[in-house]
XYZ file of C-alpha atoms in Angstrom:
446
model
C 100.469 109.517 104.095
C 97.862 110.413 101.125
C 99.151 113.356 99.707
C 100.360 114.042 96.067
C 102.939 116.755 95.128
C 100.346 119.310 94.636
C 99.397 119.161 98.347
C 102.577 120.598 99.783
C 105.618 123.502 99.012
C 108.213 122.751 101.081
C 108.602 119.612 102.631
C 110.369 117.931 105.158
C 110.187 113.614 104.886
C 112.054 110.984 106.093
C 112.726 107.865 104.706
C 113.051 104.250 105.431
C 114.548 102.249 102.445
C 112.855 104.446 100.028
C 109.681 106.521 101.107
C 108.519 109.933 102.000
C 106.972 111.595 105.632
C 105.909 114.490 106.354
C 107.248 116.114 109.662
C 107.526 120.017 110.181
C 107.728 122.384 107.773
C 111.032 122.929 106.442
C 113.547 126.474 107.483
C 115.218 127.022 104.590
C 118.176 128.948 105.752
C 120.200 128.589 108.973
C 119.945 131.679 111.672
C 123.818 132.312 110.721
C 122.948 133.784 107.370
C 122.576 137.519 107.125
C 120.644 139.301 105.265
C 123.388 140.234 102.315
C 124.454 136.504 101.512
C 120.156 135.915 101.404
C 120.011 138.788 98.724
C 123.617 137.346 97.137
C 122.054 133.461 97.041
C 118.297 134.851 96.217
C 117.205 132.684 92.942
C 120.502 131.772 92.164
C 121.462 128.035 91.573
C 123.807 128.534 94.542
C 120.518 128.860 96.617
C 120.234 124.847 96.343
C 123.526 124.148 96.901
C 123.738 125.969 100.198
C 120.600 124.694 101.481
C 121.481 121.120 100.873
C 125.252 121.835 102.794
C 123.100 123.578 105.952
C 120.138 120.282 105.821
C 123.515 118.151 105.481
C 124.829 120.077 108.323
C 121.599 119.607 110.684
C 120.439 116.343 110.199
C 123.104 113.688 108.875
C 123.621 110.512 111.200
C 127.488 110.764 111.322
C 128.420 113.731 113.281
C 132.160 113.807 111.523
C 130.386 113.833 107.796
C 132.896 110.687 107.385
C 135.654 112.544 109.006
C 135.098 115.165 106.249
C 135.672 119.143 107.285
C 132.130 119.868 106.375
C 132.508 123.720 107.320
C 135.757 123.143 104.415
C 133.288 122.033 101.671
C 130.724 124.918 102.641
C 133.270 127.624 101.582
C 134.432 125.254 98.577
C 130.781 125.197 97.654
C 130.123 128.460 97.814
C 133.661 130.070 95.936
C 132.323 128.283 93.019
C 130.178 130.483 90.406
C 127.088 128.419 89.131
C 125.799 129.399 85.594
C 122.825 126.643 85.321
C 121.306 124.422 88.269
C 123.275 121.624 86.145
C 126.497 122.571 87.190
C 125.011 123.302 91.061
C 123.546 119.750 90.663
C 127.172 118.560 90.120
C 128.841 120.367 92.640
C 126.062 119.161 95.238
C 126.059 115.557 94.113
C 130.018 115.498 94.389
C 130.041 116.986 97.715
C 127.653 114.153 98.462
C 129.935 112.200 97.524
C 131.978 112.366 100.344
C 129.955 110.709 102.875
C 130.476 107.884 101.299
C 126.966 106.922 101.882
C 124.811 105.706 98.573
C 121.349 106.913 100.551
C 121.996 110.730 101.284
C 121.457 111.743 97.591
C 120.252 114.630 95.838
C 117.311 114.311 93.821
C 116.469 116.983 90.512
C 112.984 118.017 89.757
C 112.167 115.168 87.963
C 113.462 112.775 90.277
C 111.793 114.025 93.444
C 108.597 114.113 91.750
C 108.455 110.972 90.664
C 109.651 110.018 94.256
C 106.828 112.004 95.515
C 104.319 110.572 93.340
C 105.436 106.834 94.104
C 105.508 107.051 97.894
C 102.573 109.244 98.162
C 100.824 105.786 96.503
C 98.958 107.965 93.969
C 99.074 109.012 90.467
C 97.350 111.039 87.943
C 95.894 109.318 85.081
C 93.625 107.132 83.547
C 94.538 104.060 85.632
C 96.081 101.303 84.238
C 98.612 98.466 84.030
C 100.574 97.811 80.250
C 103.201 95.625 78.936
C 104.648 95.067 75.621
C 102.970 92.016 74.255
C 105.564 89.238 73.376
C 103.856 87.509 70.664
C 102.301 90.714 69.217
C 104.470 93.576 69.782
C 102.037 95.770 70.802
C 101.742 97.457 73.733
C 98.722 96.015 75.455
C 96.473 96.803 78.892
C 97.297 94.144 81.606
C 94.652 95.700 83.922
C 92.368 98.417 84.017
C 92.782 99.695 87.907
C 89.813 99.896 90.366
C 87.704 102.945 90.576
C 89.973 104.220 87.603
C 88.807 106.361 84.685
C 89.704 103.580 82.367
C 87.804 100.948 84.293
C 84.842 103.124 83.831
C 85.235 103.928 80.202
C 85.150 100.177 79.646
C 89.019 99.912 79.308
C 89.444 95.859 79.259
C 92.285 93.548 79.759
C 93.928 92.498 76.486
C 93.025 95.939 74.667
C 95.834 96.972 72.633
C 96.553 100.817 72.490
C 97.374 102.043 69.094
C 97.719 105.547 69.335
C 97.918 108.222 72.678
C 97.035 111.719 71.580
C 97.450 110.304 67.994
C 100.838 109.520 68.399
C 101.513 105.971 67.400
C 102.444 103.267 69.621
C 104.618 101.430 67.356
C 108.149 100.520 68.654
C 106.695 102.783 71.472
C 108.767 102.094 74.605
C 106.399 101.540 78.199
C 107.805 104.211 79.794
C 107.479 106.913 76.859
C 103.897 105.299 76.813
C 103.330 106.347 80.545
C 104.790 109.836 80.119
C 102.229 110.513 77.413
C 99.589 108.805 79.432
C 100.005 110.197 82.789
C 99.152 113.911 83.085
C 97.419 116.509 85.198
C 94.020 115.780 86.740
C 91.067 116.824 85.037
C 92.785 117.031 81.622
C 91.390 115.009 78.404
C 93.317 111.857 76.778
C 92.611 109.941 73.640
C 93.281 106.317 73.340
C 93.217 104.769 70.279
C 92.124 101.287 70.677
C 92.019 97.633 69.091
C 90.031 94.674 70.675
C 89.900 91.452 69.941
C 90.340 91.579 65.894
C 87.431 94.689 65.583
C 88.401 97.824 64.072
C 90.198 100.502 66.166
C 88.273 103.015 67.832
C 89.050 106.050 70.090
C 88.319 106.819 73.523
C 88.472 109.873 75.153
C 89.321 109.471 79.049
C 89.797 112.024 81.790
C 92.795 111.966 84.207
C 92.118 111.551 87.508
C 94.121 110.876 90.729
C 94.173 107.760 91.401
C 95.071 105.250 94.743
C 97.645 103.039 93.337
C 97.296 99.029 94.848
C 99.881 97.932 96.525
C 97.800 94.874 98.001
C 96.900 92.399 96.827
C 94.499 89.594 98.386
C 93.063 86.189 97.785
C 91.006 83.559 99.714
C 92.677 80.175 99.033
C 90.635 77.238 99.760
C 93.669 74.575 100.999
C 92.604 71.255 101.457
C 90.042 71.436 103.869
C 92.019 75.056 105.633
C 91.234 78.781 104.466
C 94.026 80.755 104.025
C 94.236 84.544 103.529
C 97.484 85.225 100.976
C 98.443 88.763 101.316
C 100.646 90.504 98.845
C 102.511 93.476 99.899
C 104.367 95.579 97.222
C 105.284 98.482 98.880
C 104.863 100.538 102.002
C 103.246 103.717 100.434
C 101.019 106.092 101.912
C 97.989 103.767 101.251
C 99.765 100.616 102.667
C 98.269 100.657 105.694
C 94.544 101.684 104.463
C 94.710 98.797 102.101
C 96.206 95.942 104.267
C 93.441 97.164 106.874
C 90.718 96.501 104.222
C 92.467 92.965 103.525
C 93.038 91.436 106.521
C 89.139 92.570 107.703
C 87.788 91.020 104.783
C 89.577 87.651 104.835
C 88.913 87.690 108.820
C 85.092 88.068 107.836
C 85.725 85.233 105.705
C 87.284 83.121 108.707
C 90.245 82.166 107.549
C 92.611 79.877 109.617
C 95.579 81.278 108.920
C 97.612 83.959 107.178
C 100.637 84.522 104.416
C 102.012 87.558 104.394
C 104.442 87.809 101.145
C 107.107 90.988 101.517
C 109.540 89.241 98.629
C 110.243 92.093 96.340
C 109.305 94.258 98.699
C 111.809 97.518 98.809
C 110.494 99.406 101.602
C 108.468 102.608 101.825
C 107.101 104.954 104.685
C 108.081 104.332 108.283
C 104.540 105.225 109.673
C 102.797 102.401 107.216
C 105.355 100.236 108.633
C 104.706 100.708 112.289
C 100.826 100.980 111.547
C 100.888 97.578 109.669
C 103.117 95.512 112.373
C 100.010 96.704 114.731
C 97.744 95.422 112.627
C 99.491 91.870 113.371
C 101.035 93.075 116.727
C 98.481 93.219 119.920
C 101.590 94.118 122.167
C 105.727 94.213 122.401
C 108.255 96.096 120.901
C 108.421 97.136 116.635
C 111.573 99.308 115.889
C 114.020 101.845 117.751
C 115.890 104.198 116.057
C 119.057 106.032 116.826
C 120.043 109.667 115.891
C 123.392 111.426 115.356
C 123.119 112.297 119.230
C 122.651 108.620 120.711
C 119.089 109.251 121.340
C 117.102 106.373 121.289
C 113.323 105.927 120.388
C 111.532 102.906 120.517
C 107.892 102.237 118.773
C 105.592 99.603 120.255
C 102.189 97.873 119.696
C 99.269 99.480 120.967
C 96.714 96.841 121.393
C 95.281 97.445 118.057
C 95.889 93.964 116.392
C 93.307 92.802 113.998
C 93.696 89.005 114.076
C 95.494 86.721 116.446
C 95.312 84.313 113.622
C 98.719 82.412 112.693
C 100.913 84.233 110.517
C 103.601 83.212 107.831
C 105.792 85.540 106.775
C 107.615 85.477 103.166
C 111.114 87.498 102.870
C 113.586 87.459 100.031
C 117.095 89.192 99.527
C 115.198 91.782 97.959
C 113.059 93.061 100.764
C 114.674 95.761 102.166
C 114.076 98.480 105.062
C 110.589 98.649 106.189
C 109.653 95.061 105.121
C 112.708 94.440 107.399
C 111.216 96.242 110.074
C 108.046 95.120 109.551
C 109.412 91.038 109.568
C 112.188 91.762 112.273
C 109.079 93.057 114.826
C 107.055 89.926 113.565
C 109.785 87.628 114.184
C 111.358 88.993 117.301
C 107.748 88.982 118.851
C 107.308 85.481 117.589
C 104.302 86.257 115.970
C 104.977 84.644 113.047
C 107.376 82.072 111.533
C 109.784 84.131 108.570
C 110.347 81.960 105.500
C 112.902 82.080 102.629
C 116.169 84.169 102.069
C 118.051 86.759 103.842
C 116.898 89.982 103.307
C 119.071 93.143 101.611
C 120.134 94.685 105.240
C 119.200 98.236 105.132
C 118.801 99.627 108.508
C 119.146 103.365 107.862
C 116.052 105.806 108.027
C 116.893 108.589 105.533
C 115.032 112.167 105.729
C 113.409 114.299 102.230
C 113.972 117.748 101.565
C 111.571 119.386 98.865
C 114.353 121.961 97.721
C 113.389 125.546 96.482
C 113.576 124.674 92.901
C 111.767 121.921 93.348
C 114.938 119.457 93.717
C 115.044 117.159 96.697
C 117.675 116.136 98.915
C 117.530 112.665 101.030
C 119.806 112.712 103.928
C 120.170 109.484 106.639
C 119.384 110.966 109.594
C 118.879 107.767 111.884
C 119.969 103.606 112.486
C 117.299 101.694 113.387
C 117.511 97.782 115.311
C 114.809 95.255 115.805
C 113.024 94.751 118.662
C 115.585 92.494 120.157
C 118.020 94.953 119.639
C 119.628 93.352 116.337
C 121.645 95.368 114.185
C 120.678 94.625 110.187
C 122.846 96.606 108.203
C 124.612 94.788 105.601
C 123.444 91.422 107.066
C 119.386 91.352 106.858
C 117.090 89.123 108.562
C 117.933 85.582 108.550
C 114.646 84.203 108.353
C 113.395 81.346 110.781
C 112.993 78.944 107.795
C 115.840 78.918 104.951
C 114.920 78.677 101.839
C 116.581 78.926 98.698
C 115.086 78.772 95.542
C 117.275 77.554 92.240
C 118.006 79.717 89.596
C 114.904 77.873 87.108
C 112.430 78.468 90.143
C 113.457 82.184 90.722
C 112.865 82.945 86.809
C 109.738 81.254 86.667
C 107.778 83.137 89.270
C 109.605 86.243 87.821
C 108.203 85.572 84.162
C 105.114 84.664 85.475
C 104.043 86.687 88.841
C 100.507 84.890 88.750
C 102.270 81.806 90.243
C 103.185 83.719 93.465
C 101.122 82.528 96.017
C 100.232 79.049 94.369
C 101.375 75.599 94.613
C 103.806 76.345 92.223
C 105.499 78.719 94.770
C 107.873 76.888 96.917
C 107.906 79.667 99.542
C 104.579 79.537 99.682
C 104.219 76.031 99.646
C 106.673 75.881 102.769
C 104.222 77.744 104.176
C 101.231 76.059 104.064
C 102.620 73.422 105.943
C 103.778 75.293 108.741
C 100.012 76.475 109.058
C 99.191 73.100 109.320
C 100.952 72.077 112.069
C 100.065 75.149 114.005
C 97.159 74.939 116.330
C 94.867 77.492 114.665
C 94.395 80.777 116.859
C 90.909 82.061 117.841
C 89.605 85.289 116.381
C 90.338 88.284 118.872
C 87.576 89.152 120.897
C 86.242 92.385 122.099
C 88.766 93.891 119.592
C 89.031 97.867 120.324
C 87.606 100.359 117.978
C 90.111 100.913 114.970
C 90.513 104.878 114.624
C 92.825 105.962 111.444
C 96.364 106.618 112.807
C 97.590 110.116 111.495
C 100.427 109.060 108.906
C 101.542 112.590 109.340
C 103.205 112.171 112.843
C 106.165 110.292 111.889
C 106.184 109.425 107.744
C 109.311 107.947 107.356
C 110.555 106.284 104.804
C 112.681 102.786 105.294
């Protein structure tokens, strides 16, 4: 899905773990309503709170709303007299409440746009990575990102930023940092800057919107086998444009084998999901989904796979929804061997509402099972290979990310062996023309 929050009003997603999709456009009101109680609710907070009851009332998985009266909480709801959205926000989130389900939530303004912004996999800014330097104090650039305003004002690694807008950095917590930082495209930003023990300087950037990576990719020359290591953050709307890009690349670079590390992972869009597992997937099933009605729908491969090359795939407890989809449909098609922990166990596919105040609502509208029909929820995928990692190993590659996919990784380690005792697969041949898959048709978020 590449769309930012500027490209739509109202909008209808579903999600997966944690993403946004785009479906139809969203009906506001219900047929039932006449026109008096429109003109009663018209720009009043009590607007929102009806339309998340009647989206509630539509769409949510559990046809007895947890054995709730539903039509009770309606007129509850609605008896109540809201002076500020803040108080509507309360009554909505306590109704909420009573599904006892932690992933139909309601969202404010602020929320759902940063939602919107993270799933969409873009921002708008000058396009880069900062931390607060340990030694120093300062809050320093980690990495200027590709194609980004700062890479091409000369924005390096290791510059320290003094002062945004003139406001000074000092004691200057990351995420204030960003707030400054980020802002709308087209609009001017000053960085004051210190490199390398010269004096400060300014530079004036403009925002842009930028594609944020959520792969990452690296050749690794193993012994005397090439392996492609494949990093996947997060399933946002560029997922599937991006692992494209990778896996051509390292196949161009004939690789023997693959590692495809979904550790962290917390899920994203449905659609980059199902577009990703056919990037490994030539045939077989990927994910069926159940509604509040028992209807069933199952996605499959389409005889689009990229490679045929042998596959490793890395899961930990904290790879949740679509990474679960996307490692359940690799392992239950025994296209590639699953190494490490068991993963979180979501296996609800939750819809988004952009409210008319420009609140959000997500509602779980559907369960979903993996191709052999297994139930995740509150179990995960046990992965083919079990492997724990002690409490020292898991803070060192958490302190130190750059040792993911080294020989300082066991997971990784684990699987470089199991490449090489696999017979290496041939590239595919005759492969069929790869035409972009419309992320619009079913952006869901897992």
């Amino acid at each position: 899905m590449k769309q930012s929050t500027k490209r739509y009003s109202l909008l209808q997603v579903a999600l997966v773990g944690g993403a946004i999709a785009s479906t139809a456009t969203l009906s506001v009101f219900g047929t039932v309503w006449c026109r008096s109680v429109r003109a009663a609710l018209q720009d009043s907070p009590k607007q929102v709170v009806d339309q998340v009851w009647q989206l509630v009332n539509r769409e949510y998985v559990d046809g007895s709303f947890n054995k709730k009266n539903w039509q009770a909480i309606r007129l509850n709801l609605l008896s109540k007299e809201y002076t500020s959205r803040e108080q509507a926000y309360v009554a909505i989130r306590e109704a909420l409440q009573q599904l006892n389900d932690p992933y139909t939530r309601f969202m404010d303004p602020k929320q759902f746009e940063a939602l919107t912004s993270q799933t969409s996999g873009e921002v708008s800014g000058i396009g880069i990575r900062m931390e607060m330097n340990e030694k120093t104090k300062r809050l320093t650039v980690v990495e200027a990102l590709e194609n980004s305003p700062a890479i091409k004002a000369g924005v390096k690694p290791g510059d320290e930023i003094v002062a945004i807008n003139g406001k000074s950095t000092l004691q200057m917590k990351i995420e204030d940092a960003s707030k400054l930082i980020r802002g709308r495209a087209g609009t001017i930003i000053t960085l004051r800057l210190q490199r390398d023990g010269q004096n400060a300087f300014d530079l004036k950037l403009t925002r842009a919107t930028i594609e944020v990576p959520t792969v990452r990719y690296a050749l690794k020359q193993e012994g005397n086998r090439r392996v492609g290591y494949i990093r996947l953050r997060e399933f946002s709307g560029h997922a599937a444009d991006q692992m494209r890009r990778a896996i051509r690349d390292l196949n161009s670079k004939q690789v023997n084998g693959f590692v495809l590390d979904l550790r962290g992972n917390p899920g994203g869009l449905l659609q980059a999901s199902i577009e990703i597992a056919r990037m490994w997937l030539n045939d077989g099933p990927i994910v069926r989904t159940v509604d509040r009605k028992g209807a069933s729908d199952q996605t499959k491969a389409n005889q689009t796979a990229l490679t045929n090359r042998p596959l490793v795939v890395l899961v930990d407890n904290n790879s949740a929804s679509a990474s679960e989809i996307l490692a359940g449909a690799l392992k239950d098609n025994k296209r590639a061997t699953v190494i490490g922990t068991q993963t979180f166990g979501k296996a609800l596919v939750q819809s988004v509402h952009e409210l008319a105040d420009g609140s959000g609502v997500a509602i779980t509208i559907a369960h979903y099972y993996t191709p052999q029909g297994t139930d995740i929820s509150h179990k995960g995928i046990a992965p083919d290979i079990k492997l724990d990692l002690t409490e020292e190993q898991q803070r060192q590659l958490a302190s130190n990310p750059d040792l993911l996919g080294t020989q300082n990784d066991p997971h990784y380690t684990r699987a470089l062996a199991i490449l090489s005792s696999n017979h290496f697969a041939k590239p595919l041949q005759n492969q069929p023309s790869q035409k972009p898959i419309s992320a619009r048709a079913n952006d869901l978020r897992f």
